CSV table of C-alpha atoms in Angstrom, one decimal:
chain,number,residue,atom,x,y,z
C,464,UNK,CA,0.0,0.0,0.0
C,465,UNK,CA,2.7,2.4,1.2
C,466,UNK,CA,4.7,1.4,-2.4
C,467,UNK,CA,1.5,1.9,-4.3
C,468,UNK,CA,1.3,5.5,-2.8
C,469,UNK,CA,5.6,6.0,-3.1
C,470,UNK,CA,4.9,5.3,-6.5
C,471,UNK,CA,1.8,7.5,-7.0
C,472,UNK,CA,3.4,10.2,-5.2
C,473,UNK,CA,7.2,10.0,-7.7
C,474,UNK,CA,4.8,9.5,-10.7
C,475,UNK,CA,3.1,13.2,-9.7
C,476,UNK,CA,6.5,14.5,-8.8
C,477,UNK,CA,7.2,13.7,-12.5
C,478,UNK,CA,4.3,14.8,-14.1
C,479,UNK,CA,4.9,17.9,-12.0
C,480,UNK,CA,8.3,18.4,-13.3
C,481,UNK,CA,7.0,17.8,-17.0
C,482,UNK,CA,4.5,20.4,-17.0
C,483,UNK,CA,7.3,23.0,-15.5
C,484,UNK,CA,9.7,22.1,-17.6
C,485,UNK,CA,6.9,22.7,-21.2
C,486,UNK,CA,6.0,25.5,-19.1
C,487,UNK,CA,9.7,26.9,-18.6
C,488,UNK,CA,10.0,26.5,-22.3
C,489,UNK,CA,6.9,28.2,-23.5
C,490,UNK,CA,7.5,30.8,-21.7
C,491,UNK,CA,11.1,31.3,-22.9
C,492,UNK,CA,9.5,31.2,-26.4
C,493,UNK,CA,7.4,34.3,-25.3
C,494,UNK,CA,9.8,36.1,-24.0
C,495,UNK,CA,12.1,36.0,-27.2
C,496,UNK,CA,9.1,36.5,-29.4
C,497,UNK,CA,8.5,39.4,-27.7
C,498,UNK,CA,12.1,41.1,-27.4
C,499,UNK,CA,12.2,40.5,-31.6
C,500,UNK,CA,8.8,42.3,-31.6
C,501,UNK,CA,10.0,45.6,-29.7
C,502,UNK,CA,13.5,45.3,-32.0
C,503,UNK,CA,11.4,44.9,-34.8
C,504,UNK,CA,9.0,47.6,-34.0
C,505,UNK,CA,12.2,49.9,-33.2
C,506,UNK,CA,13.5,49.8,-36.3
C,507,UNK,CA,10.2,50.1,-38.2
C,508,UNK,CA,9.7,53.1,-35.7
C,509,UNK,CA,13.3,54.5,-36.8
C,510,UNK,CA,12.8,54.0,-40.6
C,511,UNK,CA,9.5,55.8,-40.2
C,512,UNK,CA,11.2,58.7,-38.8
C,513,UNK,CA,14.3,58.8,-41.2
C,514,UNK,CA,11.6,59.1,-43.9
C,515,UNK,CA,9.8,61.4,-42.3
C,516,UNK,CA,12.6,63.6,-41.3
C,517,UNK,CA,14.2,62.7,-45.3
C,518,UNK,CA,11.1,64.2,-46.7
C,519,UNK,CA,10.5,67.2,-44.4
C,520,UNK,CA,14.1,68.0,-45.1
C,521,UNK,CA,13.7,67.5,-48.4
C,522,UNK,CA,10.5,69.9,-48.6
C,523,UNK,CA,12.7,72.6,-46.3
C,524,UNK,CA,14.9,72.5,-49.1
C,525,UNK,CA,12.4,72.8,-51.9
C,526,UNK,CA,10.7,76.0,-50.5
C,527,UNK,CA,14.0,77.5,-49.2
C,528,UNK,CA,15.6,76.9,-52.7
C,529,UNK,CA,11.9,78.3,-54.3
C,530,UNK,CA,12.1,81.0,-51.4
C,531,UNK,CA,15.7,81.8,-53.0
C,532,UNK,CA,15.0,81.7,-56.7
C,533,UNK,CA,12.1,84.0,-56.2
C,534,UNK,CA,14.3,86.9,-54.3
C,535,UNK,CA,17.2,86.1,-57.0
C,536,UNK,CA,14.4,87.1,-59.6
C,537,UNK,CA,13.0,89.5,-58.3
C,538,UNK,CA,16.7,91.1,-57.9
C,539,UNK,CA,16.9,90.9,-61.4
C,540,UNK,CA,13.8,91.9,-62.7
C,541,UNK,CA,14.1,95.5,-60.7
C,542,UNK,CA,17.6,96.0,-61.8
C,543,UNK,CA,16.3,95.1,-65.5
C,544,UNK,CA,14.0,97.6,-64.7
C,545,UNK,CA,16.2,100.3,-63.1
C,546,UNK,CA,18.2,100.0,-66.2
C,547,UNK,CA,15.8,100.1,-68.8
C,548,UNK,CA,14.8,102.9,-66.7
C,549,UNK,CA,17.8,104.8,-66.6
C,550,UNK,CA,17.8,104.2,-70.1
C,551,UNK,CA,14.8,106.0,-70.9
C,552,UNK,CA,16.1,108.9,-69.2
C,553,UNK,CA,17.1,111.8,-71.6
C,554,UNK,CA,20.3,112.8,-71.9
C,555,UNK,CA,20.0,116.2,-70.1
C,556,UNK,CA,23.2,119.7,-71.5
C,557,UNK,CA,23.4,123.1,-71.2
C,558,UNK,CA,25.7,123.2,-74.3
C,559,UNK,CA,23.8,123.0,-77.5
C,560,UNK,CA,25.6,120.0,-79.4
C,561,UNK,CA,25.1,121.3,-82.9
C,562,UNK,CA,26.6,124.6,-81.8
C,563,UNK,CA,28.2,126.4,-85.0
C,564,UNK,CA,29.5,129.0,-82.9
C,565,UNK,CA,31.6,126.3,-81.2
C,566,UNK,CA,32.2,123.3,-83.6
C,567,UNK,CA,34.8,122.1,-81.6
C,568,UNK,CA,36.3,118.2,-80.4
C,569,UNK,CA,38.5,117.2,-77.9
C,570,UNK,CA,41.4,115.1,-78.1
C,571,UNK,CA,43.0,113.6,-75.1
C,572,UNK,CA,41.1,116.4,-73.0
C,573,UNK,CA,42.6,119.2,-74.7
C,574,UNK,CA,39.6,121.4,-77.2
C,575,UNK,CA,40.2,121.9,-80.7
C,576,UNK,CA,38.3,123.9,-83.0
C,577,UNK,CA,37.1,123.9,-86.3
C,578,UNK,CA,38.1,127.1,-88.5
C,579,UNK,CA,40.9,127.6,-85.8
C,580,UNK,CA,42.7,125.2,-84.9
C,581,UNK,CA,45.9,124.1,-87.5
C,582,UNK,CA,46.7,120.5,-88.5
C,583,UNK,CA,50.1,121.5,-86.9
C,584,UNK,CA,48.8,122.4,-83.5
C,585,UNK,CA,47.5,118.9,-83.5
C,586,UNK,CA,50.8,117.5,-84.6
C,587,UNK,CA,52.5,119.8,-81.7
C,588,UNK,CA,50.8,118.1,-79.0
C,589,UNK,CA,50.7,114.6,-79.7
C,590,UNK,CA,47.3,113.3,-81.1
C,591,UNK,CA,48.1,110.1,-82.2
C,592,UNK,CA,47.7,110.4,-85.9
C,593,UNK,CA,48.7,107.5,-88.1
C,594,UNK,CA,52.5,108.2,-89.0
C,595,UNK,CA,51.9,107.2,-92.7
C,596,UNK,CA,49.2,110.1,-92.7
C,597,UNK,CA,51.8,112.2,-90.6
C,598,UNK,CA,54.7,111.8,-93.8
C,599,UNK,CA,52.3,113.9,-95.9
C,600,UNK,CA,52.2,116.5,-93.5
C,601,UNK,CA,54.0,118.9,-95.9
C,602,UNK,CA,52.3,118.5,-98.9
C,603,UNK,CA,51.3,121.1,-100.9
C,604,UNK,CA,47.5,122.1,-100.9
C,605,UNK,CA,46.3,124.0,-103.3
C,606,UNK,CA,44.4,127.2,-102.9
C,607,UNK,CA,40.8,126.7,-101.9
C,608,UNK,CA,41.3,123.0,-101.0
C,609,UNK,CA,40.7,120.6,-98.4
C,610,UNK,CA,43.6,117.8,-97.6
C,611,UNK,CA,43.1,114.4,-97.7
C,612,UNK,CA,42.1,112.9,-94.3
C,613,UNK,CA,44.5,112.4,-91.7
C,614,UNK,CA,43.7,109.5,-89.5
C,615,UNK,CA,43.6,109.6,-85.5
C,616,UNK,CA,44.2,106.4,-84.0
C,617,UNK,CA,41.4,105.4,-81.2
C,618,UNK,CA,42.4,101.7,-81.0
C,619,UNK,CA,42.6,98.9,-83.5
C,620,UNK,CA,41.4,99.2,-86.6
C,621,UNK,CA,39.6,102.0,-84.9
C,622,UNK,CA,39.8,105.6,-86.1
C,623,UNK,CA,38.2,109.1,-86.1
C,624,UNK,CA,39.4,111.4,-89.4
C,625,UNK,CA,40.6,115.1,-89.8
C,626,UNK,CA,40.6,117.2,-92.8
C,627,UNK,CA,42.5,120.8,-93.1
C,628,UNK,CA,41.3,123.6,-95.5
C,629,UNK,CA,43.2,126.2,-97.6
C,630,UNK,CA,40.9,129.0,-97.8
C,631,UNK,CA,43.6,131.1,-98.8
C,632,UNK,CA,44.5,132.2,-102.8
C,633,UNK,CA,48.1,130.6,-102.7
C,634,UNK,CA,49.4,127.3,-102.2
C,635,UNK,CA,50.7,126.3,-98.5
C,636,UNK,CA,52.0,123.1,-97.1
C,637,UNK,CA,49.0,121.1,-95.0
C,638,UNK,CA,50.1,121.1,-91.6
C,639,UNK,CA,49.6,125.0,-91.8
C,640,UNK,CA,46.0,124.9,-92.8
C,641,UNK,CA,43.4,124.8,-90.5
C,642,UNK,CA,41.3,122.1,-89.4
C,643,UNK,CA,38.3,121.8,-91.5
C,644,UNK,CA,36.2,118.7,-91.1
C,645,UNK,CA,36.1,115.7,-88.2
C,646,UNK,CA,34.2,112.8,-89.1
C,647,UNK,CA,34.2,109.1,-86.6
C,648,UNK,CA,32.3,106.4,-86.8
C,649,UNK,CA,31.2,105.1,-83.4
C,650,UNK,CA,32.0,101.6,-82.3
C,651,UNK,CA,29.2,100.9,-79.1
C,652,UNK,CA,30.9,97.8,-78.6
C,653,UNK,CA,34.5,99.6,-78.5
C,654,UNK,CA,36.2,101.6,-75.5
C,655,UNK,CA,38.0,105.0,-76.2
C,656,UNK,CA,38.8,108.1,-74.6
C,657,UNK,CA,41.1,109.8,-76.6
C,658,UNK,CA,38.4,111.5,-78.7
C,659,UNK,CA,35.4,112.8,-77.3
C,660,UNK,CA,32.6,116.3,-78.3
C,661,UNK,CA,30.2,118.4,-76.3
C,662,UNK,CA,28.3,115.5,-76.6
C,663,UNK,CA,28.0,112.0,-75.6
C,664,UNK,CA,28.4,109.0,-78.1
C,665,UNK,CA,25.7,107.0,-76.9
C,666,UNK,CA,23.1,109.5,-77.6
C,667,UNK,CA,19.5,109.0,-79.3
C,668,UNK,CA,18.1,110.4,-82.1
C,669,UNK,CA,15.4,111.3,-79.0
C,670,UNK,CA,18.5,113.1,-77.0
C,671,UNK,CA,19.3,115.1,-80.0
C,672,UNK,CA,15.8,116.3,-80.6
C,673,UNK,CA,15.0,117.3,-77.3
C,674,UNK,CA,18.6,119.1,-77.4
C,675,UNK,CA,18.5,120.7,-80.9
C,676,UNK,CA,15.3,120.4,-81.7
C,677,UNK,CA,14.7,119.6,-85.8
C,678,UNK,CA,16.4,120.3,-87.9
C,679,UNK,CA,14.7,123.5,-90.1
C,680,UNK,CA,14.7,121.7,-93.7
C,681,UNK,CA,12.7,118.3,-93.9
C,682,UNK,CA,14.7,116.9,-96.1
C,683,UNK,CA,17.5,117.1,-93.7
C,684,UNK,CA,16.0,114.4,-91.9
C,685,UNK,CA,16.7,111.3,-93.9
C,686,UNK,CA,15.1,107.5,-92.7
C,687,UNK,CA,16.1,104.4,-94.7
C,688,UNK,CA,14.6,100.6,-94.2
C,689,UNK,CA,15.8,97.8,-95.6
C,690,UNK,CA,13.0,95.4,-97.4
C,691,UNK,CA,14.9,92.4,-96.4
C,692,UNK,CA,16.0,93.0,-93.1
C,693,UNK,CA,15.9,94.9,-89.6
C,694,UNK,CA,18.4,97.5,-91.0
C,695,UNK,CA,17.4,101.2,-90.5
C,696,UNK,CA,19.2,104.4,-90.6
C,697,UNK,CA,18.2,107.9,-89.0
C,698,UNK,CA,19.9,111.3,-90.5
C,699,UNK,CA,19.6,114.6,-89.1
C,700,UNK,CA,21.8,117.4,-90.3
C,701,UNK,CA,21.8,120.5,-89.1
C,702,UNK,CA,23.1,123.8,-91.5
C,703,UNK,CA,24.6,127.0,-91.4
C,704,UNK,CA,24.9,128.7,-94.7
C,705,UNK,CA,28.2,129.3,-95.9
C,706,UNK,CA,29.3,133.4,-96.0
C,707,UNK,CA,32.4,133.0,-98.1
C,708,UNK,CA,31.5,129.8,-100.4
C,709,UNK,CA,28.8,128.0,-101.8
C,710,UNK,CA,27.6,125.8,-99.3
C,711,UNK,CA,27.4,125.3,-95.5
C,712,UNK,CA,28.6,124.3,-92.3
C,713,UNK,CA,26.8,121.2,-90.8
C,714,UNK,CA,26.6,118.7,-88.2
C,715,UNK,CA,25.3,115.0,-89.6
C,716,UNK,CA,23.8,113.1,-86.6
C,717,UNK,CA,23.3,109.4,-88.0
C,718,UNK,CA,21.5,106.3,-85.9
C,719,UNK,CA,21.4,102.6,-87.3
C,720,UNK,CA,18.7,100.5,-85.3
C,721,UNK,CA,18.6,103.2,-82.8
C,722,UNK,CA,21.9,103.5,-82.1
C,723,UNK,CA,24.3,106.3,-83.0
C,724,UNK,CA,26.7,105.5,-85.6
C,725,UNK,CA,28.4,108.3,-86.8
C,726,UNK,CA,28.8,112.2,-86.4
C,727,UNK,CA,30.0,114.2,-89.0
C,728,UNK,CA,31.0,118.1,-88.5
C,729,UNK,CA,32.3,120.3,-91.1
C,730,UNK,CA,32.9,124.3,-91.2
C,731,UNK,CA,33.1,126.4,-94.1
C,732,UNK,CA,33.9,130.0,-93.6
C-alpha cells in the first residue's frame, strides 16, 4: 500500500516536473518573441522617422531653394528695370551740341576747333595720328582745298578722321592749314577716350531732338529701311549757310537700329 502511494506520489512529482519544464519552455518562447517584436517595432519606428525627417528636409529645401530663386528674380527683374529705366532717361546739357559757334572736339582732353585750330597744332601736341598720314604733313594744298584725311588712332582698326582747308589764294604746305572737317564712326561695342565732343556717343536720335530740336529743312532728316531686313538708318543734319563759299557748315547726326553710328562736322567759312 505504502509502495502503491511512493509510486503514485514519484509519478506526480514527474508529471509535475513535465508540465514545469513545457512551461519553462513556453515561456522562454514568449519572451524571445516578444524582445524580436520591440527590435522589430524599433526599427520600423526609426525607418519611419528617417523618412519622415528625409522628406521634411527634403521639402525645407524645396521652399528654401523656391524662397531663394524667387528673391534672386525678383533682384533681377528690378535691376532690369532700373536699367531700362535709366535708359529711358534723356540725356539732359546746357551746351547746345550742334553749336556752329563752337564746332569744336576734344582730343585727349585738350579742345580743338574747327576754322581755328591748325593740323600743326595737333601734330605739336601729340594726337596720335597714323605716322603714314603724318609723312604727308608737308604737302602742298592748293588754294581753296581741303587735304586728304588724316587718321587719329582710337584703337585697333579704330579711327576718327581730320581734314585741313586752304581757304587762302596761294598754295601752302598742309600742316599749316586749318582744321576743316572731323568725321568718326562710333564703335558701341568699342572703348576710347582719346576723342570725345560736347556730346555723348551713346546719344539717341530722342537726345538730339530734345537738345536741338529739328532740324529746319525736312529733307534734312533722312530715314532708310531695308525690305529684307531689320536695317534702319536715322539722319539729321543740321546747316549754317556758308558766308564766303557756296555751301554750309553742318553737323550730320546718323542712328542705325537706334543707335548712334556716326557724327560728321564740317565748317566752311
Amino acid at each position: 500500500m505504502k509502495k502503491a502511494i511512493y509510486i503514485g506520489l514519484i509519478l506526480s512529482i514527474a508529471a509535475g516536473c513535465l508540465f514545469t519544464g513545457c512551461g519553462d519552455k513556453k515561456s522562454g518562447e514568449t519572451s524571445e518573441s516578444a524582445v524580436t517584436t520591440e527590435a522589430e517595432t524599433e526599427e520600423e519606428t526609426e525607418e519611419i522617422t528617417e523618412e519622415e525627417t528625409e522628406e521634411e528636409t527634403e521639402a525645407e529645401t524645396e521652399e528654401e531653394t523656391e524662397a531663394e530663386t524667387e528673391e534672386e528674380t525678383e533682384a533681377e527683374t528690378e535691376e532690369a528695370t532700373e536699367k531700362e529705366t535709366e535708359a529711358r532717361e534723356p540725356i539732359v546739357s546746357d551746351k547746345l551740341w550742334a553749336d556752329f559757334d563752337n564746332m569744336t572736339f576734344y582730343v585727349n582732353g585738350k579742345e580743338y576747333k574747327l576754322g581755328e585750330t591748325t593740323l600743326q597744332d595737333m601734330i605739336d601736341d601729340g594726337v596720335p595720328f597714323d605716322e603714314d598720314d603724318l609723312a604727308n604733313a608737308g604737302n602742298n594744298v592748293n588754294a581753296n582745298y581741303e587735304t586728304p584725311s588724316f587718321e587719329i588712332v582710337l584703337g585697333d582698326y579704330y579711327h576718327a578722321s581730320v581734314y585741313a582747308m586752304n581757304d587762302t589764294e596761294e598754295n601752302m604746305p598742309a600742316n599749316e592749314c586749318w582744321i576743316s572737317t572731323i568725321s568718326m564712326y562710333i564703335e558701341q561695342d568699342e572703348t576710347q577716350d582719346i576723342l570725345s565732343f560736347n556730346f555723348p556717343l551713346n546719344i539717341t536720335k530722342e537726345d538730339l531732338i530734345a537738345n536741338c530740336g529739328e532740324p529746319e529743312d525736312p529733307d534734312d532728316i533722312y530715314t532708310y529701311d531695308s525690305e529684307d531686313s531689320d536695317y534702319h538708318v536715322d539722319k539729321y543734319t543740321y546747316r549754317k549757310d556758308s558766308e564766303k563759299y557756296y555751301g554750309y557748315s553742318k553737323y550730320e547726326f546718323e542712328f542705325v537700329n537706334g543707335e548712334f553710328d556716326k557724327i560728321y562736322m564740317t565748317y566752311l567759312p
